[in-house]
PDB file of C-alpha atoms in Angstrom:
ATOM      1  CA  UNK A 955      -5.432 -15.499  21.156  1.00  0.00           C
ATOM      2  CA  UNK A 956      -4.488 -11.882  22.063  1.00  0.00           C
ATOM      3  CA  UNK A 957      -5.713  -9.273  19.568  1.00  0.00           C
ATOM      4  CA  UNK A 958      -7.523 -11.788  17.396  1.00  0.00           C
ATOM      5  CA  UNK A 959     -10.317  -9.307  16.709  1.00  0.00           C
ATOM      6  CA  UNK A 960     -12.876 -11.413  18.500  1.00  0.00           C
ATOM      7  CA  UNK A 961     -13.545 -13.522  15.413  1.00  0.00           C
ATOM      8  CA  UNK A 962     -11.330 -16.557  15.943  1.00  0.00           C
ATOM      9  CA  UNK A 963     -12.348 -20.101  16.827  1.00  0.00           C
ATOM     10  CA  UNK A 964      -9.961 -22.684  18.264  1.00  0.00           C
ATOM     11  CA  UNK A 965      -9.798 -26.374  19.130  1.00  0.00           C
ATOM     12  CA  UNK A 966      -7.778 -27.465  22.193  1.00  0.00           C
ATOM     13  CA  UNK A 967      -5.326 -30.357  21.786  1.00  0.00           C
ATOM     14  CA  UNK A 968      -1.967 -31.652  23.017  1.00  0.00           C
ATOM     15  CA  UNK A 969      -0.088 -31.878  19.690  1.00  0.00           C
ATOM     16  CA  UNK A 970       0.752 -29.339  16.996  1.00  0.00           C
ATOM     17  CA  UNK A 971       2.747 -31.617  14.705  1.00  0.00           C
ATOM     18  CA  UNK A 972       2.886 -30.287  11.150  1.00  0.00           C
ATOM     19  CA  UNK A 973       1.456 -26.853  12.000  1.00  0.00           C
ATOM     20  CA  UNK A 974       3.070 -23.447  11.523  1.00  0.00           C
ATOM     21  CA  UNK A 975       3.361 -20.818  14.256  1.00  0.00           C
ATOM     22  CA  UNK A 976       0.349 -19.021  12.804  1.00  0.00           C
ATOM     23  CA  UNK A 977      -1.915 -22.002  13.453  1.00  0.00           C
ATOM     24  CA  UNK A 978      -1.758 -22.247  17.216  1.00  0.00           C
ATOM     25  CA  UNK A 979      -0.961 -20.589  20.536  1.00  0.00           C
ATOM     26  CA  UNK A 980       0.433 -22.340  23.608  1.00  0.00           C
ATOM     27  CA  UNK A 981      -1.873 -22.112  26.640  1.00  0.00           C
ATOM     28  CA  UNK A 982      -1.056 -24.248  29.715  1.00  0.00           C
ATOM     29  CA  UNK A 983      -0.413 -27.815  30.922  1.00  0.00           C
ATOM     30  CA  UNK A 984       1.156 -28.748  27.582  1.00  0.00           C
ATOM     31  CA  UNK A 985      -1.991 -27.879  25.654  1.00  0.00           C
ATOM     32  CA  UNK A 986      -2.376 -25.775  22.518  1.00  0.00           C
ATOM     33  CA  UNK A 987      -5.224 -23.766  21.024  1.00  0.00           C
ATOM     34  CA  UNK A 988      -5.264 -24.481  17.292  1.00  0.00           C
ATOM     35  CA  UNK A 989      -6.776 -21.843  15.051  1.00  0.00           C
ATOM     36  CA  UNK A 990      -9.656 -23.063  12.894  1.00  0.00           C
ATOM     37  CA  UNK A 991      -9.074 -21.513   9.469  1.00  0.00           C
ATOM     38  CA  UNK A 992     -11.396 -20.980   6.538  1.00  0.00           C
ATOM     39  CA  UNK A 993     -10.099 -23.844   4.453  1.00  0.00           C
ATOM     40  CA  UNK A 994      -6.482 -24.791   3.865  1.00  0.00           C
ATOM     41  CA  UNK A 995      -4.122 -21.955   4.799  1.00  0.00           C
ATOM     42  CA  UNK A 996      -6.828 -19.306   4.577  1.00  0.00           C
ATOM     43  CA  UNK A 997      -6.605 -16.727   7.352  1.00  0.00           C
ATOM     44  CA  UNK A 998      -8.836 -13.864   8.372  1.00  0.00           C
ATOM     45  CA  UNK A 999      -6.194 -11.291   9.358  1.00  0.00           C
ATOM     46  CA  UNK A1000      -8.336 -10.113  12.275  1.00  0.00           C
ATOM     47  CA  UNK A1001      -7.691 -13.509  13.834  1.00  0.00           C
ATOM     48  CA  UNK A1002      -3.998 -12.673  13.702  1.00  0.00           C
ATOM     49  CA  UNK A1003      -4.142  -9.199  15.232  1.00  0.00           C
ATOM     50  CA  UNK A1004      -4.474  -6.981  12.150  1.00  0.00           C
ATOM     51  CA  UNK A1005      -7.477  -4.692  12.564  1.00  0.00           C
ATOM     52  CA  UNK A1006      -8.580  -1.291  11.321  1.00  0.00           C
ATOM     53  CA  UNK A1007      -7.836   0.118  14.794  1.00  0.00           C
ATOM     54  CA  UNK A1008      -4.099  -0.590  14.551  1.00  0.00           C
ATOM     55  CA  UNK A1009      -2.057   2.580  13.950  1.00  0.00           C
ATOM     56  CA  UNK A1010       0.438   0.744  11.714  1.00  0.00           C
ATOM     57  CA  UNK A1011      -0.208  -2.781  10.423  1.00  0.00           C
ATOM     58  CA  UNK A1012       3.192  -3.075   8.709  1.00  0.00           C
ATOM     59  CA  UNK A1013       5.062  -4.979  11.427  1.00  0.00           C
ATOM     60  CA  UNK A1014       2.147  -7.332  12.085  1.00  0.00           C
ATOM     61  CA  UNK A1015       1.678  -8.133   8.400  1.00  0.00           C
ATOM     62  CA  UNK A1016       5.401  -8.675   7.851  1.00  0.00           C
ATOM     63  CA  UNK A1017       5.512 -11.045  10.811  1.00  0.00           C
ATOM     64  CA  UNK A1018       2.565 -13.009   9.395  1.00  0.00           C
ATOM     65  CA  UNK A1019       4.146 -13.207   5.948  1.00  0.00           C
ATOM     66  CA  UNK A1020       7.398 -14.446   7.481  1.00  0.00           C
ATOM     67  CA  UNK A1021       5.538 -17.375   9.086  1.00  0.00           C
ATOM     68  CA  UNK A1022       3.082 -18.419   6.382  1.00  0.00           C
ATOM     69  CA  UNK A1023       3.680 -21.302   4.010  1.00  0.00           C
ATOM     70  CA  UNK A1024       3.386 -21.185   0.218  1.00  0.00           C
ATOM     71  CA  UNK A1025      -0.090 -20.581  -1.208  1.00  0.00           C
ATOM     72  CA  UNK A1026      -1.513 -19.010   1.934  1.00  0.00           C
ATOM     73  CA  UNK A1027      -4.580 -16.791   1.553  1.00  0.00           C
ATOM     74  CA  UNK A1028      -4.901 -13.664   3.699  1.00  0.00           C
ATOM     75  CA  UNK A1029      -8.421 -12.235   3.855  1.00  0.00           C
ATOM     76  CA  UNK A1030      -8.804  -8.578   4.900  1.00  0.00           C
ATOM     77  CA  UNK A1031     -12.416  -7.782   5.914  1.00  0.00           C
ATOM     78  CA  UNK A1032     -13.941  -4.478   4.837  1.00  0.00           C
ATOM     79  CA  UNK A1033     -12.294  -1.407   6.384  1.00  0.00           C
ATOM     80  CA  UNK A1034      -9.164   0.760   6.187  1.00  0.00           C
ATOM     81  CA  UNK A1035      -5.782  -0.685   7.198  1.00  0.00           C
ATOM     82  CA  UNK A1036      -2.838   1.678   7.718  1.00  0.00           C
ATOM     83  CA  UNK A1037       0.714   0.852   6.600  1.00  0.00           C
ATOM     84  CA  UNK A1038       3.775   3.022   7.217  1.00  0.00           C
ATOM     85  CA  UNK A1039       6.725   0.882   6.074  1.00  0.00           C
ATOM     86  CA  UNK A1040       7.337  -1.374   3.046  1.00  0.00           C
ATOM     87  CA  UNK A1041       6.352  -5.059   3.052  1.00  0.00           C
ATOM     88  CA  UNK A1042       8.444  -7.955   1.674  1.00  0.00           C
ATOM     89  CA  UNK A1043       6.597 -10.980   0.302  1.00  0.00           C
ATOM     90  CA  UNK A1044       8.792 -14.078   0.603  1.00  0.00           C
ATOM     91  CA  UNK A1045       6.310 -16.791  -0.401  1.00  0.00           C
ATOM     92  CA  UNK A1046       3.415 -17.249  -2.812  1.00  0.00           C
ATOM     93  CA  UNK A1047       0.514 -15.425  -1.136  1.00  0.00           C
ATOM     94  CA  UNK A1048      -2.989 -14.321  -2.063  1.00  0.00           C
ATOM     95  CA  UNK A1049      -4.363 -11.069  -0.610  1.00  0.00           C
ATOM     96  CA  UNK A1050      -8.157 -10.790  -0.772  1.00  0.00           C
ATOM     97  CA  UNK A1051     -10.402  -7.955   0.375  1.00  0.00           C
ATOM     98  CA  UNK A1052     -14.123  -7.260   0.264  1.00  0.00           C
ATOM     99  CA  UNK A1053     -15.223  -6.018  -3.134  1.00  0.00           C
ATOM    100  CA  UNK A1054     -15.748  -2.274  -3.569  1.00  0.00           C
ATOM    101  CA  UNK A1055     -17.681  -2.743  -6.818  1.00  0.00           C
ATOM    102  CA  UNK A1056     -21.026  -2.881  -5.004  1.00  0.00           C
ATOM    103  CA  UNK A1057     -20.394   0.405  -3.209  1.00  0.00           C
ATOM    104  CA  UNK A1058     -23.204   2.945  -3.775  1.00  0.00           C
ATOM    105  CA  UNK A1059     -21.985   5.843  -5.918  1.00  0.00           C
ATOM    106  CA  UNK A1060     -18.438   4.446  -5.725  1.00  0.00           C
ATOM    107  CA  UNK A1061     -18.241   5.252  -2.021  1.00  0.00           C
ATOM    108  CA  UNK A1062     -14.837   3.604  -1.704  1.00  0.00           C
ATOM    109  CA  UNK A1063     -13.911   5.215   1.620  1.00  0.00           C
ATOM    110  CA  UNK A1064     -16.646   3.419   3.547  1.00  0.00           C
ATOM    111  CA  UNK A1065     -17.132   0.303   1.441  1.00  0.00           C
ATOM    112  CA  UNK A1066     -14.570  -2.321   0.532  1.00  0.00           C
ATOM    113  CA  UNK A1067     -11.051  -3.101   1.762  1.00  0.00           C
ATOM    114  CA  UNK A1068      -8.605  -0.184   1.776  1.00  0.00           C
ATOM    115  CA  UNK A1069      -4.838  -0.258   2.265  1.00  0.00           C
ATOM    116  CA  UNK A1070      -3.987   3.268   3.400  1.00  0.00           C
ATOM    117  CA  UNK A1071      -0.265   3.744   2.754  1.00  0.00           C
ATOM    118  CA  UNK A1072       1.439   6.654   4.518  1.00  0.00           C
ATOM    119  CA  UNK A1073       4.490   7.684   2.490  1.00  0.00           C
ATOM    120  CA  UNK A1074       6.686   9.370   5.113  1.00  0.00           C
ATOM    121  CA  UNK A1075       9.060   6.372   5.334  1.00  0.00           C
ATOM    122  CA  UNK A1076       8.650   5.113   1.762  1.00  0.00           C
ATOM    123  CA  UNK A1077      10.303   7.712  -0.481  1.00  0.00           C
ATOM    124  CA  UNK A1078      11.712   6.077  -3.650  1.00  0.00           C
ATOM    125  CA  UNK A1079      10.389   2.690  -2.494  1.00  0.00           C
ATOM    126  CA  UNK A1080       7.569   0.280  -3.308  1.00  0.00           C
ATOM    127  CA  UNK A1081       4.936  -0.593  -0.716  1.00  0.00           C
ATOM    128  CA  UNK A1082       4.902  -4.345  -1.436  1.00  0.00           C
ATOM    129  CA  UNK A1083       7.901  -6.180  -2.877  1.00  0.00           C
ATOM    130  CA  UNK A1084       8.008  -9.773  -4.087  1.00  0.00           C
ATOM    131  CA  UNK A1085      11.367 -11.439  -3.744  1.00  0.00           C
ATOM    132  CA  UNK A1086      12.830 -12.779  -6.995  1.00  0.00           C
ATOM    133  CA  UNK A1087      12.333 -16.352  -5.819  1.00  0.00           C
ATOM    134  CA  UNK A1088       8.557 -15.848  -5.449  1.00  0.00           C
ATOM    135  CA  UNK A1089       6.978 -16.946  -8.711  1.00  0.00           C
ATOM    136  CA  UNK A1090       3.570 -15.356  -8.190  1.00  0.00           C
ATOM    137  CA  UNK A1091       1.139 -13.661  -5.831  1.00  0.00           C
ATOM    138  CA  UNK A1092      -2.424 -12.461  -6.222  1.00  0.00           C
ATOM    139  CA  UNK A1093      -4.140  -9.255  -5.122  1.00  0.00           C
ATOM    140  CA  UNK A1094      -7.931  -9.075  -5.336  1.00  0.00           C
ATOM    141  CA  UNK A1095     -10.553  -6.511  -4.284  1.00  0.00           C
ATOM    142  CA  UNK A1096      -8.147  -4.100  -2.574  1.00  0.00           C
ATOM    143  CA  UNK A1097      -8.097  -0.303  -2.805  1.00  0.00           C
ATOM    144  CA  UNK A1098      -4.510   0.966  -2.480  1.00  0.00           C
ATOM    145  CA  UNK A1099      -4.400   4.619  -1.372  1.00  0.00           C
ATOM    146  CA  UNK A1100      -1.270   6.701  -0.816  1.00  0.00           C
ATOM    147  CA  UNK A1101      -0.490  10.277   0.233  1.00  0.00           C
ATOM    148  CA  UNK A1102       2.726  10.645  -1.767  1.00  0.00           C
ATOM    149  CA  UNK A1103       1.538  13.828  -3.498  1.00  0.00           C
ATOM    150  CA  UNK A1104       1.526  17.201  -1.765  1.00  0.00           C
ATOM    151  CA  UNK A1105       0.671  20.581  -3.251  1.00  0.00           C
ATOM    152  CA  UNK A1106       2.243  23.920  -2.349  1.00  0.00           C
ATOM    153  CA  UNK A1107       1.952  27.427  -3.757  1.00  0.00           C
ATOM    154  CA  UNK A1108       4.678  29.971  -4.419  1.00  0.00           C
ATOM    155  CA  UNK A1109       3.880  33.634  -4.925  1.00  0.00           C
ATOM    156  CA  UNK A1110       5.216  35.070  -8.151  1.00  0.00           C
ATOM    157  CA  UNK A1111       6.756  38.527  -8.054  1.00  0.00           C
ATOM    158  CA  UNK A1112       5.411  40.252 -11.174  1.00  0.00           C
ATOM    159  CA  UNK A1113       6.214  43.995 -11.594  1.00  0.00           C
ATOM    160  CA  UNK A1114       3.296  46.395 -12.025  1.00  0.00           C
ATOM    161  CA  UNK A1115       0.792  43.696 -11.225  1.00  0.00           C
ATOM    162  CA  UNK A1116      -1.460  44.448  -8.266  1.00  0.00           C
ATOM    163  CA  UNK A1117      -2.885  40.954  -8.090  1.00  0.00           C
ATOM    164  CA  UNK A1118      -1.123  38.225  -6.215  1.00  0.00           C
ATOM    165  CA  UNK A1119      -0.187  35.501  -8.663  1.00  0.00           C
ATOM    166  CA  UNK A1120       0.768  32.045  -7.453  1.00  0.00           C
ATOM    167  CA  UNK A1121       2.084  28.935  -9.096  1.00  0.00           C
ATOM    168  CA  UNK A1122       1.213  25.503  -7.809  1.00  0.00           C
ATOM    169  CA  UNK A1123       4.056  23.098  -7.142  1.00  0.00           C
ATOM    170  CA  UNK A1124       3.464  19.361  -6.910  1.00  0.00           C
ATOM    171  CA  UNK A1125       5.833  17.620  -4.519  1.00  0.00           C
ATOM    172  CA  UNK A1126       6.249  13.872  -4.925  1.00  0.00           C
ATOM    173  CA  UNK A1127       8.057  11.157  -2.984  1.00  0.00           C
ATOM    174  CA  UNK A1128       8.233   8.632  -5.824  1.00  0.00           C
ATOM    175  CA  UNK A1129       6.307   5.952  -3.944  1.00  0.00           C
ATOM    176  CA  UNK A1130       5.254   2.898  -5.967  1.00  0.00           C
ATOM    177  CA  UNK A1131       2.725   0.284  -4.907  1.00  0.00           C
ATOM    178  CA  UNK A1132       3.364  -3.280  -6.069  1.00  0.00           C
ATOM    179  CA  UNK A1133       6.740  -4.558  -7.212  1.00  0.00           C
ATOM    180  CA  UNK A1134       5.788  -7.970  -8.614  1.00  0.00           C
ATOM    181  CA  UNK A1135       7.522 -10.807 -10.414  1.00  0.00           C
ATOM    182  CA  UNK A1136       6.607 -13.514 -12.867  1.00  0.00           C
ATOM    183  CA  UNK A1137       2.937 -14.541 -13.081  1.00  0.00           C
ATOM    184  CA  UNK A1138       1.292 -12.436 -10.400  1.00  0.00           C
ATOM    185  CA  UNK A1139      -2.332 -11.331 -10.727  1.00  0.00           C
ATOM    186  CA  UNK A1140      -4.004  -8.037  -9.866  1.00  0.00           C
ATOM    187  CA  UNK A1141      -7.796  -8.445  -9.889  1.00  0.00           C
ATOM    188  CA  UNK A1142     -10.336  -5.624  -9.464  1.00  0.00           C
ATOM    189  CA  UNK A1143      -7.975  -3.393  -7.478  1.00  0.00           C
ATOM    190  CA  UNK A1144      -7.895   0.422  -7.339  1.00  0.00           C
ATOM    191  CA  UNK A1145      -4.749   2.589  -7.060  1.00  0.00           C
ATOM    192  CA  UNK A1146      -4.802   6.207  -5.923  1.00  0.00           C
ATOM    193  CA  UNK A1147      -2.214   8.810  -4.916  1.00  0.00           C
ATOM    194  CA  UNK A1148       0.982   7.012  -5.919  1.00  0.00           C
ATOM    195  CA  UNK A1149       3.700   9.225  -7.373  1.00  0.00           C
ATOM    196  CA  UNK A1150       5.685   6.259  -8.679  1.00  0.00           C
ATOM    197  CA  UNK A1151       4.562   3.174 -10.596  1.00  0.00           C
ATOM    198  CA  UNK A1152       1.363   1.510  -9.404  1.00  0.00           C
ATOM    199  CA  UNK A1153       2.330  -1.975 -10.590  1.00  0.00           C
ATOM    200  CA  UNK A1154       5.873  -2.815 -11.665  1.00  0.00           C
ATOM    201  CA  UNK A1155       6.595  -6.302 -13.017  1.00  0.00           C
ATOM    202  CA  UNK A1156       8.203  -8.189 -15.858  1.00  0.00           C
ATOM    203  CA  UNK A1157       5.075 -10.324 -16.214  1.00  0.00           C
ATOM    204  CA  UNK A1158       1.709  -9.901 -14.525  1.00  0.00           C
ATOM    205  CA  UNK A1159      -1.989 -10.138 -15.259  1.00  0.00           C
ATOM    206  CA  UNK A1160      -4.490  -7.337 -14.687  1.00  0.00           C
ATOM    207  CA  UNK A1161      -8.086  -8.459 -14.484  1.00  0.00           C
TER     208      UNK A1161
END
């Protein structure tokens, strides 16, 4: 399959009855290549085109989420994935990364799974939003990083003071991370650089 990251395995057959669009790709002569997944509805996102080399994974991830069925598991191998627009979660989904807890000296930038969220198009928004009809989702072993803080300096005009005096101004874009609902779980995740709320929900579990 194009852009599958070189990690996918397929079986060739003539019928795709009962499968979703994520499970197969049409080839030729009425045949299909069916993706072999890691258990029921468990997908390595590299098999579906999401890699650390992609400039913006937002559209790809949204397309995947639009096609998955309830209780799908999306596994993000170790590395940094860039997102530039918000994501809507329409079905129960589990997002799993590689644990950062074994990183030497907490070297998060080179160890573990990182979601690098660029805030230019996300002012006053949340990165991931669960629709009200979605009863739960799970996030495990993911480092969420955002650049929604910027720092500037203004020079203060103080009479009879020869030294230049500056004040630091923090500029924020009010970017939140997870807008959850009902019984969602957040397990061993890290949040950094968000100027809004990291996790917003009426009911959720932090482990």
